[in-house]
Short mmCIF file of C-alpha atoms in Angstrom, two decimals:
data_model
loop_
_atom_site.label_atom_id
_atom_site.label_comp_id
_atom_site.label_asym_id
_atom_site.label_seq_id
_atom_site.Cartn_x
_atom_site.Cartn_y
_atom_site.Cartn_z
CA MET M 9 -159.84 -198.75 39.50
CA ASN M 10 -158.57 -200.88 42.35
CA ILE M 11 -160.44 -201.92 45.45
CA THR M 12 -159.00 -199.15 47.63
CA THR M 13 -160.34 -196.45 45.34
CA LEU M 14 -163.69 -198.18 45.14
CA LEU M 15 -163.96 -198.44 48.93
CA PHE M 16 -162.92 -194.82 49.28
CA ILE M 17 -165.61 -193.67 46.88
CA ILE M 18 -168.30 -195.77 48.56
CA LEU M 19 -167.39 -194.55 52.05
CA SER M 20 -167.19 -190.92 50.93
CA VAL M 21 -170.56 -191.08 49.20
CA VAL M 22 -172.11 -192.66 52.28
CA ALA M 23 -170.56 -190.03 54.56
CA ALA M 24 -171.63 -187.11 52.39
CA PHE M 25 -175.16 -188.44 51.82
CA ALA M 26 -175.67 -189.20 55.52
CA GLY M 27 -174.35 -185.76 56.41
CA ILE M 28 -176.83 -184.07 54.09
CA MET M 29 -179.67 -186.23 55.41
CA MET M 30 -178.66 -185.36 58.96
CA ILE M 31 -179.04 -181.65 58.27
CA THR M 32 -182.24 -181.91 56.27
CA SER M 33 -184.15 -184.39 58.44
CA LYS M 34 -187.11 -182.77 60.17
CA ASN M 35 -187.10 -185.23 63.03
CA PRO M 36 -184.20 -184.80 65.50
CA VAL M 37 -184.07 -188.55 66.22
CA HIS M 38 -183.58 -189.25 62.51
CA SER M 39 -180.85 -186.60 62.43
CA ILE M 40 -178.98 -188.37 65.21
CA LEU M 41 -179.27 -191.73 63.46
CA TRP M 42 -177.87 -190.23 60.24
CA LEU M 43 -175.01 -188.68 62.22
CA ILE M 44 -174.17 -192.16 63.53
CA VAL M 45 -173.96 -193.36 59.91
CA VAL M 46 -171.50 -190.50 59.24
CA PHE M 47 -169.30 -191.66 62.12
CA PHE M 48 -169.27 -195.18 60.76
CA ALA M 49 -168.23 -194.00 57.30
CA ILE M 50 -165.42 -191.91 58.81
CA SER M 51 -164.26 -194.89 60.87
CA GLY M 52 -164.10 -196.80 57.59
CA HIS M 53 -161.77 -194.10 56.27
CA TYR M 54 -159.56 -194.47 59.33
CA ILE M 55 -159.31 -198.21 58.74
CA MET M 56 -158.23 -197.56 55.15
CA LEU M 57 -155.44 -195.34 56.51
CA ASN M 58 -154.37 -198.30 58.70
CA ALA M 59 -155.43 -196.44 61.85
CA GLN M 60 -157.51 -199.22 63.40
CA PHE M 61 -157.20 -197.85 66.90
CA LEU M 62 -158.53 -194.44 65.91
CA ALA M 63 -161.35 -196.09 63.97
CA ILE M 64 -162.57 -198.18 66.86
CA VAL M 65 -162.14 -195.38 69.41
CA ASN M 66 -164.15 -193.11 67.12
CA ILE M 67 -166.94 -195.70 67.21
CA ILE M 68 -166.74 -196.35 70.97
CA VAL M 69 -166.60 -192.69 72.00
CA TYR M 70 -168.72 -190.93 69.40
CA ALA M 71 -171.16 -193.51 68.08
CA GLY M 72 -171.29 -195.59 71.27
CA ALA M 73 -171.36 -193.01 74.03
CA ILE M 74 -171.89 -189.41 72.93
CA MET M 75 -174.61 -190.21 70.40
CA VAL M 76 -176.41 -192.41 72.95
CA LEU M 77 -176.50 -189.40 75.26
CA PHE M 78 -177.78 -187.16 72.45
CA LEU M 79 -180.47 -189.70 71.64
CA PHE M 80 -181.29 -189.97 75.33
CA VAL M 81 -181.78 -186.22 75.70
CA VAL M 82 -183.81 -185.86 72.50
CA MET M 83 -186.08 -188.76 73.46
CA LEU M 84 -186.52 -187.39 76.96
CA MET M 85 -187.50 -183.95 75.69
CA ASN M 86 -189.68 -185.57 73.04
CA LEU M 87 -188.86 -182.98 70.38
CA ASN M 88 -190.66 -183.16 67.10
CA ALA M 89 -191.43 -180.94 64.16
CA ASP M 90 -194.58 -179.44 65.69
CA THR M 91 -192.99 -178.14 68.87
CA GLU M 92 -189.84 -176.86 67.21
CA PRO M 93 -189.65 -173.06 67.52
CA VAL M 94 -189.70 -171.27 64.16
CA LYS M 95 -186.50 -169.29 63.80
CA ASN M 96 -186.89 -165.76 62.48
CA TYR M 97 -185.50 -164.41 59.25
CA ARG M 98 -182.49 -162.63 60.75
CA LEU M 99 -181.28 -165.75 62.62
CA ARG M 100 -181.50 -167.82 59.45
CA LEU M 101 -179.51 -165.22 57.52
CA ILE M 102 -176.77 -165.23 60.17
CA GLY M 103 -176.70 -169.03 60.05
CA VAL M 104 -176.29 -169.05 56.28
CA ILE M 105 -173.49 -166.46 56.38
CA SER M 106 -171.49 -168.19 59.13
CA GLY M 107 -171.94 -171.62 57.57
CA GLY M 108 -170.94 -170.29 54.16
CA SER M 109 -167.79 -168.64 55.48
CA LEU M 110 -166.78 -171.89 57.19
CA LEU M 111 -167.25 -173.67 53.86
CA LEU M 112 -165.04 -171.04 52.19
CA VAL M 113 -162.28 -171.52 54.76
CA LEU M 114 -162.38 -175.28 54.34
CA LEU M 115 -162.30 -174.99 50.55
CA ALA M 116 -159.38 -172.55 50.71
CA ALA M 117 -157.48 -174.96 52.94
CA LEU M 118 -158.17 -177.78 50.49
CA MET M 119 -156.89 -175.70 47.54
CA ASP M 120 -153.59 -175.19 49.34
CA ILE M 121 -152.81 -178.91 49.63
CA ASP M 122 -149.55 -180.03 48.13
CA LYS M 123 -150.54 -182.75 45.69
CA GLN M 124 -147.23 -184.54 46.26
CA GLN M 125 -147.95 -185.10 49.94
CA LEU M 126 -151.06 -187.23 49.65
CA VAL M 127 -151.71 -189.81 52.32
CA GLN M 128 -150.47 -193.34 51.80
CA MET M 129 -153.21 -195.91 52.00
CA ASN M 130 -152.92 -199.17 53.98
CA VAL M 131 -149.39 -198.44 55.17
CA GLY M 132 -147.86 -196.45 57.99
CA ASP M 133 -148.33 -197.11 61.66
CA ALA M 134 -149.21 -193.65 62.95
CA GLY M 135 -152.70 -194.79 63.93
CA LEU M 136 -151.74 -198.02 65.68
CA ILE M 137 -151.99 -198.04 69.44
CA LYS M 138 -148.26 -198.54 70.08
CA GLU M 139 -147.09 -195.61 67.97
CA LEU M 140 -149.90 -193.42 69.20
CA GLY M 141 -149.08 -194.13 72.85
CA LYS M 142 -145.37 -193.50 72.33
CA ASN M 143 -146.02 -190.22 70.55
CA LEU M 144 -148.56 -189.01 73.10
CA PHE M 145 -146.29 -189.66 76.06
CA THR M 146 -143.02 -188.41 74.54
CA ASN M 147 -143.37 -185.81 71.78
CA TYR M 148 -146.80 -184.48 72.71
CA VAL M 149 -146.83 -184.95 76.47
CA LEU M 150 -147.49 -181.27 77.28
CA PRO M 151 -150.59 -180.84 75.07
CA PHE M 152 -151.80 -184.22 76.29
CA GLU M 153 -151.55 -183.22 79.96
CA ILE M 154 -153.12 -179.81 79.30
CA SER M 155 -156.09 -181.40 77.58
CA SER M 156 -156.49 -183.80 80.50
CA VAL M 157 -156.69 -180.80 82.86
CA LEU M 158 -159.32 -179.34 80.54
CA PHE M 159 -161.37 -182.54 80.77
CA LEU M 160 -160.99 -182.60 84.53
CA SER M 161 -162.27 -179.06 84.85
CA ALA M 162 -165.24 -179.94 82.60
CA MET M 163 -166.05 -182.91 84.84
CA ILE M 164 -165.84 -180.81 88.01
CA GLY M 165 -168.01 -178.16 86.38
CA ALA M 166 -170.65 -180.75 85.48
CA VAL M 167 -170.69 -182.08 89.05
CA ILE M 168 -171.07 -178.56 90.47
CA ILE M 169 -173.94 -177.74 88.10
CA GLY M 170 -175.58 -181.04 89.03
CA LYS M 171 -175.20 -180.35 92.76
CA LYS M 172 -176.95 -176.95 92.60
CA GLN M 173 -180.47 -178.32 92.67
CA MET P 5 -157.81 -209.94 39.19
CA PHE P 6 -160.00 -207.46 40.98
CA LEU P 7 -159.44 -209.00 44.38
CA SER P 8 -155.91 -210.18 44.99
CA ILE P 9 -156.79 -212.25 48.06
CA ASP P 10 -156.45 -216.00 48.05
CA THR P 11 -159.80 -217.55 47.03
CA ALA P 12 -159.32 -220.51 49.37
CA LEU P 13 -158.93 -218.09 52.26
CA ILE P 14 -162.24 -216.45 51.44
CA ILE P 15 -164.03 -219.80 51.27
CA GLU P 16 -162.39 -220.90 54.53
CA LYS P 17 -163.43 -217.71 56.32
CA LEU P 18 -166.98 -217.90 54.91
CA ILE P 19 -167.40 -221.46 56.19
CA LEU P 20 -166.00 -220.40 59.55
CA ILE P 21 -168.40 -217.44 59.77
CA VAL P 22 -171.40 -219.65 58.95
CA VAL P 23 -170.32 -222.25 61.51
CA VAL P 24 -169.66 -219.71 64.26
CA VAL P 25 -172.94 -217.84 63.72
CA SER P 26 -174.98 -221.05 63.62
CA ILE P 27 -173.27 -222.38 66.74
CA SER P 28 -174.02 -219.12 68.57
CA LEU P 29 -177.66 -219.32 67.48
CA VAL P 30 -178.06 -222.97 68.50
CA VAL P 31 -176.34 -222.39 71.84
CA ALA P 32 -178.57 -219.37 72.47
CA MET P 33 -181.61 -221.46 71.56
CA TYR P 34 -180.75 -224.15 74.05
CA THR P 35 -179.79 -221.53 76.64
CA THR P 36 -183.44 -220.47 76.70
CA PHE P 37 -184.34 -224.10 77.38
CA ALA P 38 -181.60 -224.42 80.02
CA GLU P 39 -182.80 -221.25 81.68
CA ARG P 40 -186.29 -222.70 82.10
CA LYS P 41 -184.89 -225.96 83.42
CA VAL P 42 -182.55 -224.22 85.87
CA ALA P 43 -185.40 -221.99 87.04
CA ALA P 44 -187.50 -225.11 87.54
CA VAL P 45 -184.79 -226.85 89.57
CA ILE P 46 -184.25 -223.78 91.75
CA GLN P 47 -188.01 -223.36 92.31
CA ASP P 48 -188.53 -227.10 92.86
CA ARG P 49 -190.58 -227.65 89.69
CA ARG P 50 -190.13 -229.95 86.69
CA GLY P 51 -189.84 -227.35 83.93
CA PRO P 52 -190.71 -227.91 80.26
CA ASN P 53 -190.92 -231.67 79.59
CA ARG P 54 -193.68 -232.15 76.97
CA ALA P 55 -192.05 -231.49 73.58
CA GLY P 56 -189.73 -234.37 72.75
CA PRO P 57 -187.66 -236.46 75.20
CA PHE P 58 -187.02 -234.44 78.41
CA GLY P 59 -188.60 -231.46 76.62
CA LEU P 60 -185.56 -231.14 74.34
CA LEU P 61 -187.64 -229.89 71.40
CA GLN P 62 -189.10 -227.05 73.48
CA PRO P 63 -186.91 -224.27 71.89
CA LEU P 64 -188.07 -225.34 68.41
CA ALA P 65 -191.69 -225.23 69.55
CA ASP P 66 -191.13 -221.77 71.03
CA GLY P 67 -189.54 -220.54 67.82
CA LEU P 68 -192.38 -221.92 65.69
CA LYS P 69 -194.92 -220.31 67.97
CA LEU P 70 -193.25 -216.92 67.62
CA PHE P 71 -193.11 -217.26 63.83
CA PHE P 72 -196.80 -218.02 63.55
CA LYS P 73 -197.99 -215.22 65.82
CA GLU P 74 -199.67 -212.22 64.29
CA GLU P 75 -197.43 -209.29 63.41
CA ILE P 76 -198.64 -206.05 64.90
CA ILE P 77 -197.06 -202.72 64.00
CA PRO P 78 -198.57 -199.89 66.04
CA ASN P 79 -200.41 -197.24 64.11
CA PHE P 80 -198.37 -194.22 65.13
CA SER P 81 -194.91 -195.74 65.16
CA SER P 82 -192.17 -195.04 62.66
CA LYS P 83 -192.41 -198.26 60.68
CA PHE P 84 -188.83 -198.42 59.38
CA LEU P 85 -187.28 -197.72 62.79
CA PHE P 86 -189.73 -200.14 64.43
CA ILE P 87 -188.32 -202.94 62.26
CA LEU P 88 -184.73 -201.66 62.47
CA GLY P 89 -184.74 -201.94 66.28
CA PRO P 90 -184.82 -205.74 66.68
CA ALA P 91 -182.66 -206.18 63.58
CA LEU P 92 -179.93 -204.02 65.12
CA ALA P 93 -180.20 -205.82 68.45
CA MET P 94 -179.63 -209.14 66.69
CA LEU P 95 -176.86 -207.81 64.43
CA THR P 96 -174.76 -206.35 67.24
CA ALA P 97 -175.24 -209.51 69.29
CA VAL P 98 -173.86 -211.74 66.51
CA MET P 99 -171.11 -209.37 65.29
CA THR P 100 -168.99 -209.76 68.41
CA SER P 101 -168.12 -213.37 67.64
CA ALA P 102 -165.86 -212.29 64.74
CA VAL P 103 -162.74 -211.66 66.84
CA ILE P 104 -163.07 -214.47 69.37
CA PRO P 105 -160.42 -217.20 69.17
CA TRP P 106 -162.54 -220.36 69.40
CA GLY P 107 -159.53 -222.64 69.39
CA ASP P 108 -156.04 -223.06 68.02
CA LYS P 109 -155.56 -224.00 64.35
CA LEU P 110 -156.87 -227.09 62.60
CA HIS P 111 -154.80 -228.87 59.99
CA LEU P 112 -157.11 -229.95 57.15
CA PHE P 113 -156.47 -230.59 53.41
CA GLY P 114 -152.87 -229.46 53.79
CA ARG P 115 -153.88 -226.06 55.13
CA ASP P 116 -153.62 -224.57 58.57
CA ILE P 117 -157.06 -223.21 59.43
CA SER P 118 -157.12 -220.76 62.31
CA LEU P 119 -160.29 -221.10 64.41
CA GLN P 120 -160.64 -217.33 64.64
CA ILE P 121 -162.42 -215.32 61.97
CA ALA P 122 -160.28 -212.19 62.25
CA ASP P 123 -157.21 -211.72 64.45
CA VAL P 124 -157.25 -207.92 64.53
CA ASN P 125 -154.70 -206.26 66.76
CA ILE P 126 -157.40 -204.27 68.57
CA GLY P 127 -159.60 -207.33 69.27
CA ILE P 128 -160.88 -206.43 72.70
CA LEU P 129 -161.62 -202.83 71.69
CA TYR P 130 -163.68 -204.14 68.77
CA VAL P 131 -165.76 -206.19 71.21
CA PHE P 132 -166.15 -203.14 73.42
CA GLY P 133 -167.22 -201.01 70.47
CA VAL P 134 -169.85 -203.46 69.30
CA VAL P 135 -171.19 -203.87 72.84
CA SER P 136 -171.52 -200.11 73.18
CA LEU P 137 -173.57 -200.08 69.98
CA GLY P 138 -175.91 -202.78 71.30
CA VAL P 139 -178.01 -200.23 73.13
CA TYR P 140 -179.19 -198.64 69.85
CA GLY P 141 -181.36 -201.63 69.03
CA ILE P 142 -183.20 -201.18 72.30
CA MET P 143 -183.39 -197.39 72.16
CA ILE P 144 -184.54 -197.17 68.54
CA GLY P 145 -187.16 -199.87 69.04
CA ALA P 146 -188.37 -198.27 72.24
CA TRP P 147 -188.69 -194.84 70.67
CA ALA P 148 -190.35 -196.11 67.50
CA SER P 149 -193.01 -197.92 69.56
CA ASN P 150 -194.46 -194.55 70.56
CA ASN P 151 -195.45 -195.90 73.94
CA LYS P 152 -194.50 -194.35 77.25
CA TYR P 153 -193.60 -197.64 78.89
CA SER P 154 -191.37 -198.57 75.97
CA LEU P 155 -189.72 -195.15 76.04
CA LEU P 156 -189.04 -195.41 79.77
CA GLY P 157 -187.54 -198.86 79.23
CA GLY P 158 -185.32 -197.55 76.43
CA LEU P 159 -184.12 -194.60 78.51
CA ARG P 160 -183.33 -196.87 81.41
CA ALA P 161 -181.38 -199.18 79.15
CA ALA P 162 -179.35 -196.29 77.74
CA SER P 163 -178.39 -194.75 81.06
CA GLN P 164 -177.66 -198.15 82.59
CA ILE P 165 -175.39 -199.29 79.79
CA ILE P 166 -173.50 -195.99 79.65
CA SER P 167 -172.94 -196.05 83.42
CA TYR P 168 -171.66 -199.60 83.54
CA GLU P 169 -169.54 -199.25 80.41
CA LEU P 170 -167.28 -196.86 82.32
CA ALA P 171 -166.45 -199.30 85.10
CA MET P 172 -166.09 -202.11 82.54
CA GLY P 173 -163.65 -200.07 80.47
CA ILE P 174 -161.52 -199.13 83.47
CA SER P 175 -161.38 -202.73 84.69
CA LEU P 176 -160.28 -203.72 81.18
CA ILE P 177 -157.47 -201.13 81.28
CA SER P 178 -155.88 -202.83 84.29
CA LEU P 179 -156.16 -206.18 82.52
CA LEU P 180 -154.47 -204.68 79.44
CA MET P 181 -151.65 -203.38 81.64
CA VAL P 182 -150.96 -206.97 82.66
CA THR P 183 -151.20 -208.52 79.19
CA GLY P 184 -149.68 -205.66 77.21
CA SER P 185 -151.73 -206.64 74.16
CA LEU P 186 -155.18 -205.90 72.78
CA SER P 187 -155.37 -209.03 70.65
CA LEU P 188 -157.55 -211.76 72.13
CA LYS P 189 -155.44 -214.48 70.49
CA GLU P 190 -152.27 -213.08 72.02
CA MET P 191 -153.92 -213.00 75.46
CA VAL P 192 -154.90 -216.66 75.23
CA VAL P 193 -151.39 -217.67 74.14
CA GLN P 194 -149.94 -215.80 77.11
CA GLN P 195 -152.31 -217.58 79.49
CA GLN P 196 -151.50 -220.96 77.94
CA THR P 197 -147.84 -220.61 78.83
CA GLY P 198 -148.22 -218.61 82.04
CA LEU P 199 -150.93 -218.30 84.66
CA TRP P 200 -154.55 -217.40 83.96
CA ASN P 201 -155.33 -213.69 84.21
CA ILE P 202 -157.82 -214.29 87.03
CA ILE P 203 -154.78 -214.80 89.32
CA TYR P 204 -153.43 -211.33 88.48
CA GLN P 205 -156.78 -209.54 88.28
CA PRO P 206 -159.36 -211.01 90.71
CA LEU P 207 -160.94 -207.63 91.51
CA GLY P 208 -160.92 -206.65 87.84
CA PHE P 209 -162.74 -209.86 86.99
CA LEU P 210 -165.39 -209.24 89.64
CA ILE P 211 -166.06 -205.74 88.28
CA PHE P 212 -166.10 -207.05 84.72
CA LEU P 213 -168.56 -209.80 85.69
CA ILE P 214 -170.99 -207.41 87.39
CA CYS P 215 -170.78 -204.99 84.46
CA SER P 216 -171.47 -207.72 81.92
CA PHE P 217 -174.60 -208.68 83.85
CA ALA P 218 -175.68 -205.06 83.53
CA GLU P 219 -174.74 -204.85 79.84
CA CYS P 220 -176.79 -207.96 79.05
CA ASN P 221 -179.81 -206.52 80.92
CA ARG P 222 -179.93 -209.59 83.11
CA THR P 223 -181.45 -209.76 86.58
CA PRO P 224 -180.62 -208.09 89.00
CA PHE P 225 -180.10 -205.33 86.41
CA ASP P 226 -183.12 -205.97 84.17
CA LEU P 227 -184.66 -202.56 84.86
CA PRO P 228 -185.32 -201.85 81.14
CA GLU P 229 -187.91 -204.62 81.08
CA ALA P 230 -189.11 -204.57 84.68
CA GLU P 231 -192.48 -206.29 84.24
CA ASN P 232 -194.18 -204.99 87.35
CA GLU P 233 -193.39 -201.34 86.59
CA LEU P 234 -193.17 -201.09 82.80
CA ILE P 235 -195.39 -203.95 81.51
CA GLY P 236 -192.79 -205.31 79.08
CA GLY P 237 -190.32 -202.44 79.05
CA TYR P 238 -188.78 -201.57 75.70
CA HIS P 239 -190.49 -204.44 73.87
CA THR P 240 -194.04 -203.81 75.11
CA GLU P 241 -195.36 -203.08 71.61
CA TYR P 242 -193.51 -205.90 69.88
CA SER P 243 -195.10 -209.14 68.80
CA SER P 244 -194.25 -212.21 66.75
CA MET P 245 -190.66 -212.84 65.66
CA LYS P 246 -189.61 -209.22 66.24
CA LEU P 247 -190.23 -209.81 69.93
CA GLY P 248 -188.42 -213.12 69.48
CA PHE P 249 -185.38 -211.27 68.10
CA TYR P 250 -185.20 -209.05 71.18
CA LEU P 251 -185.52 -211.96 73.58
CA PHE P 252 -183.12 -214.06 71.55
CA SER P 253 -180.45 -211.36 71.24
CA GLU P 254 -180.30 -211.26 75.03
CA TYR P 255 -179.30 -214.92 75.07
CA ILE P 256 -176.73 -214.46 72.31
CA ASN P 257 -175.29 -211.55 74.31
CA MET P 258 -175.07 -213.82 77.33
CA PHE P 259 -173.26 -216.45 75.30
CA VAL P 260 -170.81 -213.96 73.83
CA SER P 261 -170.05 -212.32 77.16
CA SER P 262 -169.45 -215.76 78.69
CA VAL P 263 -166.96 -216.47 75.91
CA ILE P 264 -165.28 -213.10 76.42
CA MET P 265 -164.96 -213.62 80.16
CA ALA P 266 -163.55 -217.10 79.65
CA THR P 267 -161.08 -215.74 77.08
CA LEU P 268 -159.95 -212.71 79.05
CA PHE P 269 -159.68 -214.16 82.53
CA PHE P 270 -159.88 -217.96 82.35
CA GLY P 271 -157.40 -218.90 79.66
CA GLY P 272 -159.79 -219.08 76.69
CA TYR P 273 -159.27 -222.38 74.90
CA ASP P 274 -156.53 -223.45 77.31
CA MET P 275 -157.30 -226.82 78.94
CA PRO P 276 -155.82 -226.76 82.46
CA PHE P 277 -153.17 -229.39 83.38
CA VAL P 278 -152.73 -230.38 79.72
CA ASN P 279 -149.75 -229.31 77.69
CA GLU P 280 -151.15 -228.63 74.22
CA ALA P 281 -147.69 -228.75 72.66
CA ASN P 282 -147.51 -232.52 73.27
CA LEU P 283 -150.69 -233.25 71.31
CA SER P 284 -151.07 -233.32 67.54
CA THR P 285 -152.47 -230.13 65.99
CA ASN P 286 -156.02 -231.35 65.37
CA VAL P 287 -156.41 -233.04 68.76
CA ALA P 288 -155.11 -229.92 70.48
CA ALA P 289 -157.62 -227.77 68.58
CA ILE P 290 -160.54 -230.03 69.55
CA VAL P 291 -159.41 -230.19 73.17
CA GLY P 292 -159.20 -226.38 73.12
CA VAL P 293 -162.73 -225.92 71.77
CA VAL P 294 -164.08 -228.37 74.37
CA ALA P 295 -162.25 -226.53 77.16
CA LEU P 296 -163.64 -223.18 76.03
CA MET P 297 -167.16 -224.58 75.81
CA MET P 298 -166.92 -226.04 79.32
CA LYS P 299 -165.96 -222.63 80.72
CA VAL P 300 -168.77 -221.00 78.73
CA VAL P 301 -171.36 -223.45 80.09
CA PHE P 302 -170.21 -222.62 83.60
CA PHE P 303 -170.65 -218.88 83.02
CA LEU P 304 -174.05 -219.38 81.39
CA PHE P 305 -175.12 -221.34 84.46
CA LEU P 306 -173.84 -218.50 86.64
CA PHE P 307 -175.99 -216.04 84.70
CA MET P 308 -179.09 -218.18 85.34
CA TRP P 309 -178.21 -218.96 88.94
CA VAL P 310 -177.96 -215.25 89.73
CA ARG P 311 -181.17 -214.49 87.87
CA TRP P 312 -183.24 -216.91 89.93
CA THR P 313 -181.55 -216.04 93.22
CA ILE P 314 -181.17 -212.27 93.48
CA PRO P 315 -184.15 -209.90 93.22
CA ARG P 316 -184.11 -206.84 90.98
CA PHE P 317 -182.48 -203.59 92.15
CA ARG P 318 -184.32 -200.33 92.49
CA TYR P 319 -183.17 -197.77 89.92
CA ASP P 320 -181.34 -195.52 92.39
CA GLN P 321 -179.58 -198.56 93.84
CA LEU P 322 -178.45 -199.50 90.34
CA MET P 323 -176.98 -196.04 89.72
CA HIS P 324 -175.42 -195.98 93.17
CA LEU P 325 -173.71 -199.31 92.57
CA GLY P 326 -172.43 -198.23 89.18
CA TRP P 327 -171.13 -194.75 89.94
CA ARG P 328 -170.31 -194.78 93.64
CA ILE P 329 -168.95 -198.31 94.09
CA LEU P 330 -167.83 -199.93 90.84
CA ILE P 331 -166.07 -196.95 89.22
CA PRO P 332 -163.97 -195.99 92.31
CA LEU P 333 -163.19 -199.67 92.82
CA ALA P 334 -162.11 -200.04 89.20
CA LEU P 335 -159.95 -196.90 89.46
CA PHE P 336 -158.36 -198.25 92.64
CA ASN P 337 -157.69 -201.55 90.90
CA MET P 338 -156.07 -199.72 87.99
CA LEU P 339 -153.83 -197.69 90.30
CA VAL P 340 -152.72 -200.74 92.29
CA THR P 341 -152.05 -202.72 89.11
CA GLY P 342 -150.01 -199.88 87.66
CA ALA P 343 -148.03 -199.45 90.89
CA VAL P 344 -147.28 -203.17 91.17
CA ILE P 345 -146.16 -203.40 87.55
CA LEU P 346 -143.91 -200.37 88.05
CA PHE P 347 -142.53 -201.76 91.32
CA LEU P 348 -141.78 -205.25 89.94
CA ASP P 349 -140.52 -203.70 86.68
CA ARG P 350 -142.17 -206.33 84.54
#
């Protein structure tokens, strides 16, 4: 077992454990903190794929900004286990079915993987900022621009909702 | 062997990490002393002068006092998170120093020792990432205190840091357009041979400076701990060394942001009017470290000067400045920089 495998196992165990804890925690603030741990573990995976830029952007955007907003909202609403509405039986059943079917789809996709085309660790420059920028502005310029329009419309929508009061 | 990395390299990096962390801690310690002295000078007082000659042992006395105070953990707080809060604040404050180039390389025992712990090619983004995590220490501690004043302080800190991060990021983008590199080392080397970045990006520097005041929770942006409204803000319930960690991490943050500003805009370890290539390696390295420290001391003084000169903003003024003034200004700066670079075809 070399160090790459060891790191991979450690990061995966951390990610999976934190993910489970995030779902099972009663307290929403604890859930958010566990989710942040998941993001860190996934950033570790990115670094092992030599995608440092993706790793750090994942931390800045998800752990550093979006999760702060989540935490902000949860703290402001002061949610805790007592005030949480008890979901009825039918809703829970629907949740289990939809979650289970998503799991099935993911598993099916994993079964289909060609074992010969596994990712190369520590090599490749697809995740470095230079390659990423070149690809985004040449090969994938149309999807990139379309997604920017999507973000713009989301921003305008947020401003309009905020202005209503 | 399990690890195929050079053992000497590991030892070298370990020593460097210990040295850098202890220097940051000592500098932060004496920054608290300097702050009290500067405040005294500005307010026409003498300042601390009892412990040791000129009061030089005052930071040690303060630290001892904090250690010997009684530890109080509030009854209803989440104990683990209550302790995690100050620990995170301290950790994120110290972590930033890993990618800073403190000087050029030293030549000792037949080895070239780079005075930078890790030259990663995304250096400045790493700093940005760690800074954006710094708010968790405050928020977690504030929430775990189970106190409304603490919670209000934590919420203020979160919204303030998120708002000012935007303008800071955009002002960094225009700087990156000029340098074309994310590595801090590379930026310093460019400034050593060419002009300092402050010449190309004066507006960007101004925005960056204001935003770093806000990110460090320094006056005039110290709303999270506004004493007259929130008692102590996010650290109201903290006592003993846990309070000390919060107060201390603020000074380490100040130190690190001074170093970052010096590195990004003022040539880092570049001594002006001296050509480092003419000096021997070791002398050049020492001259570089001294130059960097001189710039850092200037910025630390600026932090204190502003604190004891400008009164605190109201919260709506803070948000107005961040969203209505700094972000449009930063966007304008980015557009102009891009246009000029395109026009000159650099």
